[in-house]
Short mmCIF file of C-alpha atoms in Angstrom, two decimals:
data_model
loop_
_atom_site.label_atom_id
_atom_site.label_comp_id
_atom_site.label_asym_id
_atom_site.label_seq_id
_atom_site.Cartn_x
_atom_site.Cartn_y
_atom_site.Cartn_z
CA MET A 1 12.49 21.38 -7.37
CA LEU A 2 12.17 18.15 -5.47
CA GLY A 3 13.16 17.03 -2.11
CA GLU A 4 15.52 14.51 -0.96
CA LYS A 5 12.43 11.98 -0.11
CA ASP A 6 10.96 12.81 -3.52
CA ILE A 7 13.73 11.94 -5.65
CA GLY A 8 14.23 8.65 -3.73
CA LYS A 9 10.61 8.14 -4.89
CA LYS A 10 10.81 9.18 -8.16
CA LEU A 11 13.50 6.81 -8.99
CA ALA A 12 12.19 3.93 -7.04
CA GLY A 13 8.69 4.61 -8.74
CA GLU A 14 10.72 4.68 -12.18
CA GLN A 15 12.41 1.54 -11.86
CA ALA A 16 9.50 -0.64 -11.12
CA ALA A 17 7.50 0.98 -13.94
CA ASN A 18 10.67 -0.34 -16.19
CA GLU A 19 10.43 -3.88 -14.70
CA VAL A 20 6.57 -4.45 -16.33
CA GLN A 21 6.69 -6.05 -19.50
CA ASP A 22 4.46 -6.05 -22.70
CA GLY A 23 1.00 -8.14 -22.28
CA MET A 24 0.99 -8.04 -18.02
CA LYS A 25 -1.85 -7.24 -15.85
CA VAL A 26 -0.67 -5.07 -13.20
CA GLY A 27 -1.91 -4.21 -9.50
CA LEU A 28 -1.38 -0.43 -9.03
CA GLY A 29 -0.91 0.76 -5.48
CA SER A 30 -1.57 3.94 -4.14
CA GLY A 31 0.38 6.74 -2.74
CA SER A 32 2.86 9.42 -3.68
CA THR A 33 5.59 6.88 -4.73
CA VAL A 34 3.16 4.88 -6.97
CA TYR A 35 2.75 8.37 -8.20
CA TRP A 36 5.71 8.55 -10.21
CA MET A 37 5.26 4.42 -11.02
CA VAL A 38 2.12 5.00 -12.77
CA LYS A 39 3.56 8.46 -14.65
CA ARG A 40 6.49 6.25 -15.96
CA LEU A 41 4.28 3.54 -16.73
CA GLY A 42 2.12 5.48 -18.99
CA GLU A 43 5.08 7.04 -21.20
CA ARG A 44 5.90 3.32 -21.83
CA VAL A 45 2.58 2.67 -22.98
CA GLN A 46 3.09 5.87 -25.10
CA GLN A 47 5.73 4.25 -26.74
CA GLY A 48 3.25 0.90 -27.23
CA LEU A 49 3.75 -0.96 -24.42
CA LYS A 50 0.74 -3.25 -24.14
CA VAL A 51 -0.55 -3.71 -20.05
CA GLU A 52 -3.98 -3.38 -17.98
CA GLY A 53 -4.03 -2.60 -14.83
CA ILE A 54 -5.94 -2.74 -11.65
CA PRO A 55 -6.04 0.51 -9.00
CA SER A 56 -6.23 0.09 -5.36
CA SER A 57 -7.75 3.64 -4.79
CA ASN A 58 -9.71 6.29 -6.50
CA GLN A 59 -6.70 8.44 -6.94
CA THR A 60 -4.75 5.98 -8.49
CA GLU A 61 -7.29 5.61 -10.95
CA GLN A 62 -7.52 9.00 -11.53
CA TRP A 63 -3.66 8.97 -12.06
CA ALA A 64 -3.72 6.13 -14.61
CA LYS A 65 -6.43 7.77 -16.58
CA GLU A 66 -4.71 10.90 -16.54
CA PHE A 67 -1.23 9.09 -17.73
CA GLY A 68 -3.24 6.63 -20.37
CA VAL A 69 -2.44 3.56 -18.62
CA PRO A 70 -5.51 1.10 -19.57
CA LEU A 71 -7.80 -0.06 -16.80
CA THR A 72 -9.58 -3.34 -16.17
CA ASP A 73 -11.25 -5.47 -13.12
CA PHE A 74 -11.28 -8.75 -11.53
CA SER A 75 -14.60 -9.16 -13.85
CA GLN A 76 -12.49 -9.36 -16.65
CA VAL A 77 -9.01 -11.20 -15.34
CA ASP A 78 -7.90 -13.84 -13.02
CA TYR A 79 -4.84 -12.90 -11.33
CA LEU A 80 -2.11 -10.39 -11.90
CA ASP A 81 1.14 -10.76 -13.11
CA VAL A 82 2.79 -7.94 -10.77
CA THR A 83 1.34 -5.52 -7.85
CA ILE A 84 3.74 -2.57 -7.31
CA ASP A 85 2.73 -0.48 -4.08
CA GLY A 86 4.46 1.86 -1.53
CA ALA A 87 4.63 1.37 2.01
CA ASP A 88 5.09 3.42 5.40
CA GLU A 89 7.41 0.91 6.88
CA VAL A 90 9.60 -1.80 5.52
CA ASP A 91 11.60 -3.82 8.20
CA GLU A 92 14.84 -6.07 7.42
CA ASN A 93 12.42 -8.74 6.93
CA LEU A 94 10.38 -7.26 4.31
CA ASN A 95 7.40 -7.13 6.64
CA LEU A 96 5.52 -4.07 5.90
CA ILE A 97 2.93 -1.57 7.47
CA LYS A 98 0.82 0.44 4.77
CA GLY A 99 -2.36 2.16 4.82
CA GLY A 100 -1.25 5.71 5.27
CA GLY A 101 -3.23 6.91 3.08
CA GLY A 102 -6.06 4.68 3.95
CA ALA A 103 -6.26 2.14 0.85
CA LEU A 104 -5.00 -0.99 2.66
CA PHE A 105 -8.11 -3.44 1.88
CA ARG A 106 -7.82 -2.60 -1.74
CA GLU A 107 -3.89 -2.73 -1.74
CA LYS A 108 -4.38 -6.27 -0.34
CA VAL A 109 -6.62 -7.47 -2.24
CA ILE A 110 -4.45 -6.42 -5.21
CA ALA A 111 -1.34 -8.12 -3.53
CA GLU A 112 -3.00 -11.35 -3.07
CA ALA A 113 -3.91 -11.56 -6.25
CA ALA A 114 -0.47 -11.14 -8.03
CA LYS A 115 2.13 -13.32 -8.52
CA LYS A 116 4.79 -11.00 -7.86
CA PHE A 117 4.51 -8.19 -5.40
CA VAL A 118 7.03 -5.35 -5.60
CA ILE A 119 7.10 -2.60 -3.13
CA ILE A 120 8.63 0.67 -3.95
CA VAL A 121 10.32 3.57 -0.75
CA ASP A 122 12.72 5.85 -0.41
CA GLN A 123 15.12 5.10 2.53
CA SER A 124 13.39 6.89 4.99
CA LYS A 125 11.00 4.02 5.24
CA VAL A 126 13.37 1.42 5.64
CA VAL A 127 13.43 0.39 9.41
CA THR A 128 15.04 -2.35 11.69
CA GLN A 129 11.55 -3.08 13.37
CA LEU A 130 7.88 -2.11 12.42
CA GLY A 131 6.24 -0.04 14.54
CA ALA A 132 7.37 3.36 15.00
CA TYR A 133 4.52 4.38 12.42
CA PRO A 134 1.09 3.92 13.87
CA LEU A 135 -0.62 0.58 12.30
CA PRO A 136 -3.96 1.33 10.40
CA VAL A 137 -6.70 -1.04 11.10
CA GLU A 138 -9.69 -0.45 8.79
CA VAL A 139 -13.09 -1.07 10.76
CA LEU A 140 -16.81 -1.33 9.91
CA PRO A 141 -18.60 2.14 10.97
CA PHE A 142 -21.37 0.18 12.71
CA GLY A 143 -20.07 -0.39 16.00
CA TRP A 144 -16.67 0.57 15.55
CA GLU A 145 -15.92 1.85 19.23
CA MET A 146 -16.81 -2.32 20.28
CA ALA A 147 -13.79 -2.70 17.95
CA ALA A 148 -11.88 -0.16 19.29
CA LYS A 149 -12.04 -1.50 22.73
CA SER A 150 -11.13 -5.09 21.65
CA ILE A 151 -7.81 -3.88 19.64
CA GLU A 152 -7.18 -1.47 22.94
CA ALA A 153 -6.98 -4.87 24.77
CA LEU A 154 -4.47 -6.15 22.74
CA GLY A 155 -2.27 -3.37 23.97
CA CYS A 156 -2.13 -0.33 22.04
CA ALA A 157 -3.20 3.58 21.97
CA TRP A 158 -5.47 4.44 18.89
CA LYS A 159 -7.06 7.50 17.38
CA LEU A 160 -9.98 7.37 15.27
CA ARG A 161 -8.43 9.01 11.57
CA ARG A 162 -9.62 12.23 10.88
CA ARG A 163 -9.25 14.54 8.01
CA ASN A 164 -10.45 18.09 8.01
CA ASN A 165 -12.39 18.08 11.43
CA GLU A 166 -14.46 14.98 9.83
CA ILE A 167 -14.18 11.11 10.29
CA PHE A 168 -11.81 9.70 7.79
CA VAL A 169 -13.97 7.48 5.30
CA THR A 170 -12.14 4.86 3.15
CA ASP A 171 -12.81 4.06 -0.62
CA ASN A 172 -15.25 1.08 0.66
CA GLY A 173 -17.13 3.46 3.09
CA ASN A 174 -15.24 2.37 6.70
CA TYR A 175 -13.03 3.99 9.11
CA ILE A 176 -9.25 3.82 10.23
CA LEU A 177 -8.48 3.45 13.63
CA ASP A 178 -4.75 4.27 13.74
CA CYS A 179 -2.69 2.06 16.11
CA ASP A 180 0.14 2.60 18.46
CA PHE A 181 1.32 -0.77 19.45
CA GLY A 182 5.05 0.27 20.04
CA MET A 183 7.81 -2.30 18.24
CA ILE A 184 5.81 -5.33 16.71
CA PRO A 185 7.94 -8.10 17.14
CA ASN A 186 5.82 -10.25 15.59
CA PRO A 187 3.46 -8.79 12.78
CA GLU A 188 2.17 -12.12 11.38
CA GLU A 189 0.60 -13.00 14.83
CA LEU A 190 -0.58 -9.61 15.86
CA HIS A 191 -2.44 -9.63 12.25
CA LYS A 192 -4.17 -12.35 13.02
CA GLN A 193 -5.20 -11.42 16.38
CA LEU A 194 -6.54 -8.04 14.63
CA LYS A 195 -8.57 -9.88 11.97
CA MET A 196 -10.46 -12.30 14.54
CA ILE A 197 -12.01 -9.14 16.58
CA VAL A 198 -15.78 -8.65 15.04
CA GLY A 199 -15.58 -5.47 12.95
CA VAL A 200 -12.26 -5.58 11.87
CA VAL A 201 -12.28 -5.66 8.09
CA GLU A 202 -8.32 -5.54 7.26
CA THR A 203 -4.91 -4.48 8.48
CA GLY A 204 -2.02 -2.64 7.35
CA LEU A 205 0.03 -5.65 8.46
CA PHE A 206 1.96 -7.36 5.27
CA ALA A 207 3.70 -9.84 6.91
CA ASN A 208 5.59 -12.38 4.61
CA MET A 209 4.13 -10.87 1.27
CA ALA A 210 6.65 -8.90 -0.47
CA ASP A 211 8.78 -10.43 -3.14
CA LYS A 212 10.90 -7.02 -3.73
CA VAL A 213 11.62 -3.91 -2.14
CA ILE A 214 13.02 -1.15 -4.37
CA ILE A 215 14.75 1.53 -2.14
CA GLY A 216 15.48 4.89 -3.65
CA GLY A 217 18.17 7.07 -2.72
CA GLN A 218 19.81 10.46 -3.73
CA GLU A 219 21.07 8.86 -7.08
CA THR A 220 20.69 5.44 -7.41
CA THR A 221 18.55 2.44 -6.09
CA LYS A 222 18.90 -0.46 -3.94
CA THR A 223 17.14 -3.66 -4.27
CA ILE A 224 16.10 -6.21 -1.66
CA GLU A 225 14.59 -9.48 -2.65
CA ALA A 226 12.69 -12.16 -0.24
#
């Protein structure tokens, strides 16, 4: 039986999948809400929908294959019609924190490549201002300690992400620093400051990028458009 958050995730994911039209090239994000979107998209493919997807993580690629969603890559397509992805936080201006699953770099690539960027979340991810969730910052393994010192100088406490007592490694072979900046009043400015640091590959701040957010509740969904 699904819990309260899972019901919201399922409703949001399924609604987003139903927005995909025949012939579209779709960016497939990452995370537990995206699972429901990919599953529903696979059902629509079995019913005759023609789509091609580009996954943002190895996990999403496995789901797409499991549910029968045809895949392509950027050697074959120049753009995506829509990218559908989850988020760890969404503020009232539709700025995002992403990267809790560790796929933030590829997620940003497919977001930038899309004509439309749709976010799917349950109600618990909606906040007034970003920052309660630690900001993931992907860094190169070589000299990551130097990058961490520069990030700390911007006013945060950081932790090197670990999983099963080992350093977490992204699908790109990099490390992630989970950075606690407290509340983030200007996500775009902080993103720019972090990107200037040598060794920073990408940040989990997605500022002024989302076109639509679908929020799943217990019985229905709510949609907010930029």
